[in-house]
PDB file of C-alpha atoms in Angstrom:
ATOM      1  CA  UNK X   1      11.595  33.229   5.272  1.00 36.00           C
ATOM      2  CA  UNK X   2       7.989  34.279   4.487  1.00 38.00           C
ATOM      3  CA  UNK X   3       7.062  37.681   5.832  1.00 36.00           C
ATOM      4  CA  UNK X   4       4.289  36.475   8.140  1.00 34.00           C
ATOM      5  CA  UNK X   5       5.704  33.187   9.373  1.00 35.00           C
ATOM      6  CA  UNK X   6       6.422  34.100  12.980  1.00 37.00           C
ATOM      7  CA  UNK X   7       4.468  36.096  15.556  1.00 38.00           C
ATOM      8  CA  UNK X   8       6.475  37.771  18.300  1.00 44.00           C
ATOM      9  CA  UNK X   9       5.002  39.041  21.545  1.00 45.00           C
ATOM     10  CA  UNK X  10       4.708  42.816  21.803  1.00 47.00           C
ATOM     11  CA  UNK X  11       4.927  44.749  25.086  1.00 48.00           C
ATOM     12  CA  UNK X  12       1.496  44.946  26.798  1.00 47.00           C
ATOM     13  CA  UNK X  13       1.547  48.746  26.501  1.00 45.00           C
ATOM     14  CA  UNK X  14       2.161  48.675  22.749  1.00 47.00           C
ATOM     15  CA  UNK X  15      -0.264  45.981  21.627  1.00 48.00           C
ATOM     16  CA  UNK X  16      -3.596  47.828  22.146  1.00 49.00           C
ATOM     17  CA  UNK X  17      -2.365  50.869  20.190  1.00 47.00           C
ATOM     18  CA  UNK X  18      -1.004  48.840  17.276  1.00 52.00           C
ATOM     19  CA  UNK X  19      -4.024  46.527  17.131  1.00 54.00           C
ATOM     20  CA  UNK X  20      -6.353  49.525  16.885  1.00 51.00           C
ATOM     21  CA  UNK X  21      -4.299  50.969  14.021  1.00 53.00           C
ATOM     22  CA  UNK X  22      -4.478  47.688  12.095  1.00 53.00           C
ATOM     23  CA  UNK X  23      -8.211  47.312  12.688  1.00 51.00           C
ATOM     24  CA  UNK X  24      -9.094  50.744  11.283  1.00 51.00           C
ATOM     25  CA  UNK X  25      -9.543  50.531   7.475  1.00 53.00           C
ATOM     26  CA  UNK X  26      -7.816  53.383   5.629  1.00 58.00           C
ATOM     27  CA  UNK X  27      -9.392  52.945   2.222  1.00 51.00           C
ATOM     28  CA  UNK X  28     -12.905  52.946   3.605  1.00 42.00           C
ATOM     29  CA  UNK X  29     -12.538  56.455   5.048  1.00 42.00           C
ATOM     30  CA  UNK X  30     -12.957  59.674   3.028  1.00 38.00           C
ATOM     31  CA  UNK X  31      -9.512  60.818   1.817  1.00 42.00           C
ATOM     32  CA  UNK X  32      -7.711  62.789   3.195  1.00 42.00           C
ATOM     33  CA  UNK X  33      -9.841  63.270   6.319  1.00 41.00           C
ATOM     34  CA  UNK X  34      -7.792  63.237   9.561  1.00 42.00           C
ATOM     35  CA  UNK X  35      -7.655  60.024  11.568  1.00 44.00           C
ATOM     36  CA  UNK X  36      -8.289  60.144  15.346  1.00 47.00           C
ATOM     37  CA  UNK X  37      -5.339  59.115  17.462  1.00 46.00           C
ATOM     38  CA  UNK X  38      -5.177  55.565  18.780  1.00 45.00           C
ATOM     39  CA  UNK X  39      -5.520  56.843  22.356  1.00 48.00           C
ATOM     40  CA  UNK X  40      -8.990  58.231  21.592  1.00 53.00           C
ATOM     41  CA  UNK X  41      -7.881  61.871  21.852  1.00 52.00           C
ATOM     42  CA  UNK X  42      -9.086  64.525  19.442  1.00 58.00           C
ATOM     43  CA  UNK X  43      -7.305  64.654  16.046  1.00 58.00           C
ATOM     44  CA  UNK X  44      -4.236  66.936  16.076  1.00 57.00           C
ATOM     45  CA  UNK X  45      -4.432  70.493  14.783  1.00 67.00           C
ATOM     46  CA  UNK X  46      -3.285  70.669  11.148  1.00 78.00           C
ATOM     47  CA  UNK X  47      -1.779  73.182   8.719  1.00 90.00           C
ATOM     48  CA  UNK X  48      -1.365  72.087   5.105  1.00 93.00           C
ATOM     49  CA  UNK X  49       2.182  72.136   3.691  1.00 95.00           C
ATOM     50  CA  UNK X  50       1.575  70.400   0.358  1.00 97.00           C
ATOM     51  CA  UNK X  51      -1.111  68.505  -1.518  1.00 97.00           C
ATOM     52  CA  UNK X  52      -1.206  67.084  -5.023  1.00 97.00           C
ATOM     53  CA  UNK X  53      -0.848  63.988  -7.150  1.00 98.00           C
ATOM     54  CA  UNK X  54       1.684  62.074  -9.234  1.00 98.00           C
ATOM     55  CA  UNK X  55       1.306  60.153 -12.463  1.00 98.00           C
ATOM     56  CA  UNK X  56       3.262  56.893 -12.281  1.00 98.00           C
ATOM     57  CA  UNK X  57       5.090  55.807 -15.437  1.00 98.00           C
ATOM     58  CA  UNK X  58       6.525  52.324 -15.970  1.00 96.00           C
ATOM     59  CA  UNK X  59       8.815  51.943 -18.989  1.00 97.00           C
ATOM     60  CA  UNK X  60       7.530  55.317 -20.155  1.00 96.00           C
ATOM     61  CA  UNK X  61       3.879  54.229 -20.110  1.00 97.00           C
ATOM     62  CA  UNK X  62       1.238  55.449 -17.693  1.00 97.00           C
ATOM     63  CA  UNK X  63       0.773  52.777 -15.026  1.00 97.00           C
ATOM     64  CA  UNK X  64      -1.062  54.478 -12.169  1.00 97.00           C
ATOM     65  CA  UNK X  65      -1.517  57.492  -9.953  1.00 97.00           C
ATOM     66  CA  UNK X  66      -0.796  58.587  -6.398  1.00 98.00           C
ATOM     67  CA  UNK X  67      -2.499  61.424  -4.545  1.00 98.00           C
ATOM     68  CA  UNK X  68      -1.001  62.793  -1.340  1.00 98.00           C
ATOM     69  CA  UNK X  69      -1.021  65.424   1.377  1.00 97.00           C
ATOM     70  CA  UNK X  70       1.650  66.695   3.783  1.00 96.00           C
ATOM     71  CA  UNK X  71       0.512  68.579   6.866  1.00 95.00           C
ATOM     72  CA  UNK X  72       2.066  70.215   9.899  1.00 94.00           C
ATOM     73  CA  UNK X  73       0.393  68.874  13.031  1.00 92.00           C
ATOM     74  CA  UNK X  74       0.638  69.123  16.791  1.00 86.00           C
ATOM     75  CA  UNK X  75      -0.209  65.874  18.544  1.00 78.00           C
ATOM     76  CA  UNK X  76       0.003  64.901  22.190  1.00 77.00           C
ATOM     77  CA  UNK X  77       2.629  62.209  21.570  1.00 71.00           C
ATOM     78  CA  UNK X  78       5.163  64.346  19.691  1.00 69.00           C
ATOM     79  CA  UNK X  79       3.938  64.201  16.109  1.00 76.00           C
ATOM     80  CA  UNK X  80       4.718  67.299  14.036  1.00 92.00           C
ATOM     81  CA  UNK X  81       4.232  66.083  10.426  1.00 94.00           C
ATOM     82  CA  UNK X  82       1.575  63.895   8.816  1.00 96.00           C
ATOM     83  CA  UNK X  83       1.881  62.358   5.360  1.00 97.00           C
ATOM     84  CA  UNK X  84      -1.019  60.628   3.618  1.00 97.00           C
ATOM     85  CA  UNK X  85      -1.129  58.947   0.249  1.00 97.00           C
ATOM     86  CA  UNK X  86      -3.424  56.758  -1.801  1.00 98.00           C
ATOM     87  CA  UNK X  87      -2.068  55.058  -4.907  1.00 97.00           C
ATOM     88  CA  UNK X  88      -3.609  52.906  -7.610  1.00 97.00           C
ATOM     89  CA  UNK X  89      -1.776  50.684 -10.102  1.00 94.00           C
ATOM     90  CA  UNK X  90      -4.033  48.289 -11.982  1.00 92.00           C
ATOM     91  CA  UNK X  91      -6.353  46.633  -9.457  1.00 94.00           C
ATOM     92  CA  UNK X  92      -3.926  47.296  -6.582  1.00 95.00           C
ATOM     93  CA  UNK X  93      -4.704  50.181  -4.244  1.00 97.00           C
ATOM     94  CA  UNK X  94      -2.576  51.236  -1.286  1.00 97.00           C
ATOM     95  CA  UNK X  95      -3.464  53.817   1.365  1.00 98.00           C
ATOM     96  CA  UNK X  96      -0.799  55.059   3.772  1.00 98.00           C
ATOM     97  CA  UNK X  97      -0.689  57.407   6.748  1.00 98.00           C
ATOM     98  CA  UNK X  98       2.616  58.313   8.443  1.00 97.00           C
ATOM     99  CA  UNK X  99       2.965  60.613  11.424  1.00 96.00           C
ATOM    100  CA  UNK X 100       6.500  61.704  12.366  1.00 95.00           C
ATOM    101  CA  UNK X 101       8.313  63.866  14.873  1.00 94.00           C
ATOM    102  CA  UNK X 102      10.353  66.963  14.008  1.00 89.00           C
ATOM    103  CA  UNK X 103      13.299  64.948  12.607  1.00 90.00           C
ATOM    104  CA  UNK X 104      11.121  62.651  10.486  1.00 93.00           C
ATOM    105  CA  UNK X 105      11.163  59.593  12.754  1.00 95.00           C
ATOM    106  CA  UNK X 106       7.891  57.633  12.891  1.00 96.00           C
ATOM    107  CA  UNK X 107       5.390  58.175  15.679  1.00 96.00           C
ATOM    108  CA  UNK X 108       2.445  56.326  14.122  1.00 96.00           C
ATOM    109  CA  UNK X 109       2.093  54.450  10.826  1.00 98.00           C
ATOM    110  CA  UNK X 110      -0.650  52.580   8.994  1.00 98.00           C
ATOM    111  CA  UNK X 111      -0.962  50.922   5.584  1.00 98.00           C
ATOM    112  CA  UNK X 112      -3.845  49.165   3.870  1.00 98.00           C
ATOM    113  CA  UNK X 113      -3.489  47.328   0.570  1.00 97.00           C
ATOM    114  CA  UNK X 114      -6.329  46.005  -1.584  1.00 97.00           C
ATOM    115  CA  UNK X 115      -6.538  44.031  -4.795  1.00 95.00           C
ATOM    116  CA  UNK X 116      -9.976  44.527  -6.217  1.00 93.00           C
ATOM    117  CA  UNK X 117     -12.404  44.150  -3.319  1.00 91.00           C
ATOM    118  CA  UNK X 118     -10.025  42.045  -1.205  1.00 94.00           C
ATOM    119  CA  UNK X 119      -7.881  43.472   1.595  1.00 95.00           C
ATOM    120  CA  UNK X 120      -4.452  41.844   1.176  1.00 95.00           C
ATOM    121  CA  UNK X 121      -2.573  43.700   3.930  1.00 96.00           C
ATOM    122  CA  UNK X 122      -3.269  45.834   6.964  1.00 98.00           C
ATOM    123  CA  UNK X 123      -0.285  47.096   8.928  1.00 98.00           C
ATOM    124  CA  UNK X 124      -0.126  49.424  11.923  1.00 98.00           C
ATOM    125  CA  UNK X 125       2.821  50.814  13.835  1.00 97.00           C
ATOM    126  CA  UNK X 126       3.268  52.843  17.023  1.00 96.00           C
ATOM    127  CA  UNK X 127       6.278  54.352  18.792  1.00 95.00           C
ATOM    128  CA  UNK X 128       6.470  53.181  22.395  1.00 93.00           C
ATOM    129  CA  UNK X 129       9.345  53.956  24.776  1.00 90.00           C
ATOM    130  CA  UNK X 130      12.097  54.301  22.195  1.00 91.00           C
ATOM    131  CA  UNK X 131      10.907  51.380  20.089  1.00 95.00           C
ATOM    132  CA  UNK X 132       8.587  51.047  17.117  1.00 97.00           C
ATOM    133  CA  UNK X 133       6.093  48.192  17.326  1.00 97.00           C
ATOM    134  CA  UNK X 134       4.237  46.943  14.242  1.00 97.00           C
ATOM    135  CA  UNK X 135       1.468  44.427  13.661  1.00 97.00           C
ATOM    136  CA  UNK X 136       0.627  43.194  10.157  1.00 96.00           C
ATOM    137  CA  UNK X 137      -2.322  41.086   9.023  1.00 96.00           C
ATOM    138  CA  UNK X 138      -2.500  39.523   5.597  1.00 92.00           C
ATOM    139  CA  UNK X 139      -4.108  36.586   3.839  1.00 85.00           C
ATOM    140  CA  UNK X 140      -1.211  34.406   5.001  1.00 86.00           C
ATOM    141  CA  UNK X 141      -1.415  35.267   8.682  1.00 90.00           C
ATOM    142  CA  UNK X 142      -0.376  37.770  11.301  1.00 94.00           C
ATOM    143  CA  UNK X 143       3.075  39.046  12.270  1.00 92.00           C
ATOM    144  CA  UNK X 144       4.331  41.383  14.965  1.00 94.00           C
ATOM    145  CA  UNK X 145       7.692  43.110  15.025  1.00 94.00           C
ATOM    146  CA  UNK X 146       9.481  45.480  17.355  1.00 95.00           C
ATOM    147  CA  UNK X 147      12.306  47.731  16.123  1.00 95.00           C
ATOM    148  CA  UNK X 148      14.817  49.664  18.182  1.00 94.00           C
ATOM    149  CA  UNK X 149      14.138  53.232  17.088  1.00 94.00           C
ATOM    150  CA  UNK X 150      17.570  54.749  16.527  1.00 95.00           C
ATOM    151  CA  UNK X 151      18.009  58.545  16.477  1.00 93.00           C
ATOM    152  CA  UNK X 152      16.942  59.992  13.119  1.00 94.00           C
ATOM    153  CA  UNK X 153      15.341  56.740  11.895  1.00 97.00           C
ATOM    154  CA  UNK X 154      12.993  57.102   8.904  1.00 97.00           C
ATOM    155  CA  UNK X 155      10.352  54.920   7.238  1.00 96.00           C
ATOM    156  CA  UNK X 156      10.900  54.046   3.575  1.00 94.00           C
ATOM    157  CA  UNK X 157       8.954  51.496   1.542  1.00 94.00           C
ATOM    158  CA  UNK X 158       9.908  49.999  -1.819  1.00 89.00           C
ATOM    159  CA  UNK X 159       6.765  51.354  -3.471  1.00 88.00           C
ATOM    160  CA  UNK X 160       6.572  54.594  -1.482  1.00 90.00           C
ATOM    161  CA  UNK X 161       6.648  57.958  -3.285  1.00 95.00           C
ATOM    162  CA  UNK X 162       5.671  60.868  -1.049  1.00 95.00           C
ATOM    163  CA  UNK X 163       7.500  59.381   1.974  1.00 94.00           C
ATOM    164  CA  UNK X 164      10.729  60.526   0.353  1.00 95.00           C
ATOM    165  CA  UNK X 165       9.702  64.162   0.795  1.00 94.00           C
ATOM    166  CA  UNK X 166      10.379  63.707   4.515  1.00 94.00           C
ATOM    167  CA  UNK X 167      13.990  62.707   3.817  1.00 95.00           C
ATOM    168  CA  UNK X 168      14.780  66.030   2.132  1.00 95.00           C
ATOM    169  CA  UNK X 169      12.427  68.482   3.863  1.00 92.00           C
ATOM    170  CA  UNK X 170      14.244  70.984   6.107  1.00 91.00           C
ATOM    171  CA  UNK X 171      17.571  69.277   5.348  1.00 93.00           C
ATOM    172  CA  UNK X 172      20.479  71.684   4.792  1.00 93.00           C
ATOM    173  CA  UNK X 173      23.462  70.252   2.878  1.00 97.00           C
ATOM    174  CA  UNK X 174      26.007  71.608   0.424  1.00 97.00           C
ATOM    175  CA  UNK X 175      26.199  70.153  -3.082  1.00 98.00           C
ATOM    176  CA  UNK X 176      27.793  66.704  -2.952  1.00 98.00           C
ATOM    177  CA  UNK X 177      27.338  66.310   0.806  1.00 98.00           C
ATOM    178  CA  UNK X 178      25.245  63.566   2.334  1.00 98.00           C
ATOM    179  CA  UNK X 179      23.912  62.012   5.505  1.00 98.00           C
ATOM    180  CA  UNK X 180      23.230  58.381   6.465  1.00 97.00           C
ATOM    181  CA  UNK X 181      20.006  57.633   8.343  1.00 97.00           C
ATOM    182  CA  UNK X 182      18.726  54.448  10.009  1.00 97.00           C
ATOM    183  CA  UNK X 183      15.690  53.151   8.129  1.00 96.00           C
ATOM    184  CA  UNK X 184      12.664  50.931   8.697  1.00 96.00           C
ATOM    185  CA  UNK X 185      10.766  49.130   5.940  1.00 95.00           C
ATOM    186  CA  UNK X 186       7.779  47.729   7.849  1.00 95.00           C
ATOM    187  CA  UNK X 187       5.987  46.079   4.902  1.00 94.00           C
ATOM    188  CA  UNK X 188       9.101  44.022   4.111  1.00 92.00           C
ATOM    189  CA  UNK X 189       9.722  43.519   7.849  1.00 91.00           C
ATOM    190  CA  UNK X 190      13.301  44.829   7.587  1.00 92.00           C
ATOM    191  CA  UNK X 191      15.513  47.629   8.819  1.00 94.00           C
ATOM    192  CA  UNK X 192      18.760  49.064   7.506  1.00 95.00           C
ATOM    193  CA  UNK X 193      20.157  52.438   6.476  1.00 96.00           C
ATOM    194  CA  UNK X 194      19.627  54.990   3.743  1.00 97.00           C
ATOM    195  CA  UNK X 195      22.158  57.447   2.322  1.00 97.00           C
ATOM    196  CA  UNK X 196      20.772  60.851   1.294  1.00 98.00           C
ATOM    197  CA  UNK X 197      23.048  62.999  -0.914  1.00 98.00           C
ATOM    198  CA  UNK X 198      22.328  66.429  -2.380  1.00 98.00           C
ATOM    199  CA  UNK X 199      23.629  66.045  -5.942  1.00 98.00           C
ATOM    200  CA  UNK X 200      22.854  69.626  -6.984  1.00 98.00           C
ATOM    201  CA  UNK X 201      20.875  72.562  -5.634  1.00 98.00           C
ATOM    202  CA  UNK X 202      20.497  74.208  -9.064  1.00 97.00           C
ATOM    203  CA  UNK X 203      18.646  71.716 -11.259  1.00 98.00           C
ATOM    204  CA  UNK X 204      15.651  72.619 -13.443  1.00 97.00           C
ATOM    205  CA  UNK X 205      12.730  70.345 -14.325  1.00 97.00           C
ATOM    206  CA  UNK X 206       9.336  70.730 -16.000  1.00 97.00           C
ATOM    207  CA  UNK X 207       6.189  70.320 -13.897  1.00 97.00           C
ATOM    208  CA  UNK X 208       2.817  70.534 -15.669  1.00 95.00           C
ATOM    209  CA  UNK X 209       4.441  72.414 -18.555  1.00 95.00           C
ATOM    210  CA  UNK X 210       6.199  74.953 -16.310  1.00 95.00           C
ATOM    211  CA  UNK X 211       9.937  75.105 -15.658  1.00 96.00           C
ATOM    212  CA  UNK X 212      10.767  74.858 -11.966  1.00 96.00           C
ATOM    213  CA  UNK X 213      14.012  75.238 -10.069  1.00 97.00           C
ATOM    214  CA  UNK X 214      14.729  72.101  -8.074  1.00 98.00           C
ATOM    215  CA  UNK X 215      17.212  70.386  -5.831  1.00 98.00           C
ATOM    216  CA  UNK X 216      18.172  66.901  -6.975  1.00 99.00           C
ATOM    217  CA  UNK X 217      18.855  64.303  -4.310  1.00 99.00           C
ATOM    218  CA  UNK X 218      20.225  60.782  -4.565  1.00 98.00           C
ATOM    219  CA  UNK X 219      18.766  58.340  -2.056  1.00 98.00           C
ATOM    220  CA  UNK X 220      20.464  54.942  -1.758  1.00 97.00           C
ATOM    221  CA  UNK X 221      19.159  52.197   0.524  1.00 92.00           C
ATOM    222  CA  UNK X 222      21.411  49.583   2.101  1.00 83.00           C
ATOM    223  CA  UNK X 223      19.862  47.067  -0.319  1.00 81.00           C
ATOM    224  CA  UNK X 224      21.475  48.992  -3.185  1.00 86.00           C
ATOM    225  CA  UNK X 225      18.242  50.486  -4.539  1.00 87.00           C
ATOM    226  CA  UNK X 226      18.731  54.075  -5.746  1.00 96.00           C
ATOM    227  CA  UNK X 227      16.118  56.793  -6.125  1.00 97.00           C
ATOM    228  CA  UNK X 228      16.557  60.238  -7.633  1.00 98.00           C
ATOM    229  CA  UNK X 229      14.386  62.800  -5.896  1.00 98.00           C
ATOM    230  CA  UNK X 230      13.609  66.338  -7.079  1.00 98.00           C
ATOM    231  CA  UNK X 231      12.156  68.821  -4.592  1.00 98.00           C
ATOM    232  CA  UNK X 232      11.787  72.583  -4.452  1.00 97.00           C
ATOM    233  CA  UNK X 233      13.400  74.860  -1.862  1.00 94.00           C
ATOM    234  CA  UNK X 234      10.492  74.248   0.532  1.00 94.00           C
ATOM    235  CA  UNK X 235      10.943  70.482   0.367  1.00 94.00           C
ATOM    236  CA  UNK X 236       7.859  69.855  -1.779  1.00 97.00           C
ATOM    237  CA  UNK X 237       8.321  66.756  -3.901  1.00 98.00           C
ATOM    238  CA  UNK X 238       8.309  67.399  -7.675  1.00 98.00           C
ATOM    239  CA  UNK X 239       9.522  64.153  -9.207  1.00 98.00           C
ATOM    240  CA  UNK X 240      10.925  60.757  -8.247  1.00 98.00           C
ATOM    241  CA  UNK X 241      12.764  58.241 -10.418  1.00 98.00           C
ATOM    242  CA  UNK X 242      13.783  54.633  -9.743  1.00 96.00           C
ATOM    243  CA  UNK X 243      16.148  53.897 -12.669  1.00 96.00           C
ATOM    244  CA  UNK X 244      16.572  50.174 -11.954  1.00 94.00           C
ATOM    245  CA  UNK X 245      12.805  49.664 -12.259  1.00 94.00           C
ATOM    246  CA  UNK X 246      12.210  52.163 -15.100  1.00 96.00           C
ATOM    247  CA  UNK X 247       9.665  53.810 -12.810  1.00 96.00           C
ATOM    248  CA  UNK X 248       8.987  57.535 -12.617  1.00 98.00           C
ATOM    249  CA  UNK X 249       6.559  59.608 -10.565  1.00 98.00           C
ATOM    250  CA  UNK X 250       5.762  62.925 -12.276  1.00 98.00           C
ATOM    251  CA  UNK X 251       3.885  65.628 -10.415  1.00 98.00           C
ATOM    252  CA  UNK X 252       0.616  66.613 -12.090  1.00 98.00           C
ATOM    253  CA  UNK X 253       0.390  70.224 -10.891  1.00 97.00           C
ATOM    254  CA  UNK X 254       2.756  73.007  -9.839  1.00 95.00           C
ATOM    255  CA  UNK X 255       2.886  73.315  -6.004  1.00 94.00           C
ATOM    256  CA  UNK X 256       0.909  76.277  -4.672  1.00 85.00           C
TER     257      UNK X 256
END
C-alpha cells in the first residue's frame, strides 16, 4: 500500500499542533537555531550536550554528510532532550528535529526532505494524551497517523544517524545484555520494536586520527535491519555502520 494513500482523522486537540509542525519549513531556517513550540510558548532553555558532523560513506566512497546537535532542554510539555540534524546526499537534503522526554520517547518531531529546490516531504508529529499523532505531506498527497505510545517507545528512521545516540545515552547494561524497546518509524508509517545490545564496553576506534575508547552496541529492528553503533561513555555518537547497505557514518571531529 502506498504510504500516503489513506487519510485518517486525528483528534481535534492533536490536529492544530501537528499541522503547525508540518507547515513550518525546517530547511529554510538557520541551523541549528531553536524552534518555538507549537503552542506559541517561548523556546525551551537549552544546554548543549554534543555537536558535530559525520561523513557518510557508501561502499567505501564518500557519499554525503550529516551535521547534528544534541541539547538538554526543559520544555513545558515534558521535553528534556532535543536532537537536530541536517544531511545531504547528492541532491537530497533532509532536516530533522526530535524532542524527547527523559526516557527517549518522542514529544515532538518534524522532518523536511528536499530534492534540489523541491520539497518532497514534510512530516510533523506531536504527543497527545498517551498517543503520537503525525501528519505527512508529500507530492503524492497527505496522510495522518496516530500511534499508541507505549512506555519507552523510540523514533528510528531507516536513514537516521544521530537518532541512534538516544538509544544508548544514559543506558546502563553489562556486556552482552540487551533491552527491547517499542519503536516508531513515522516516515515509513510503521511501528515495531528494536533490540539494543551492548556488545562490548571496551572497544577502541579512531576518530579524526585519534584513538578513542568506545562502547559498541548492536541495534536490530524488527524488520531485521542491523546497525552497529559506537558511542563514548557519555553517550556521544562516534560511528555508525549499516553492514547490509555498506553504509558507514564516521565522525569528523573528536567530541569536546
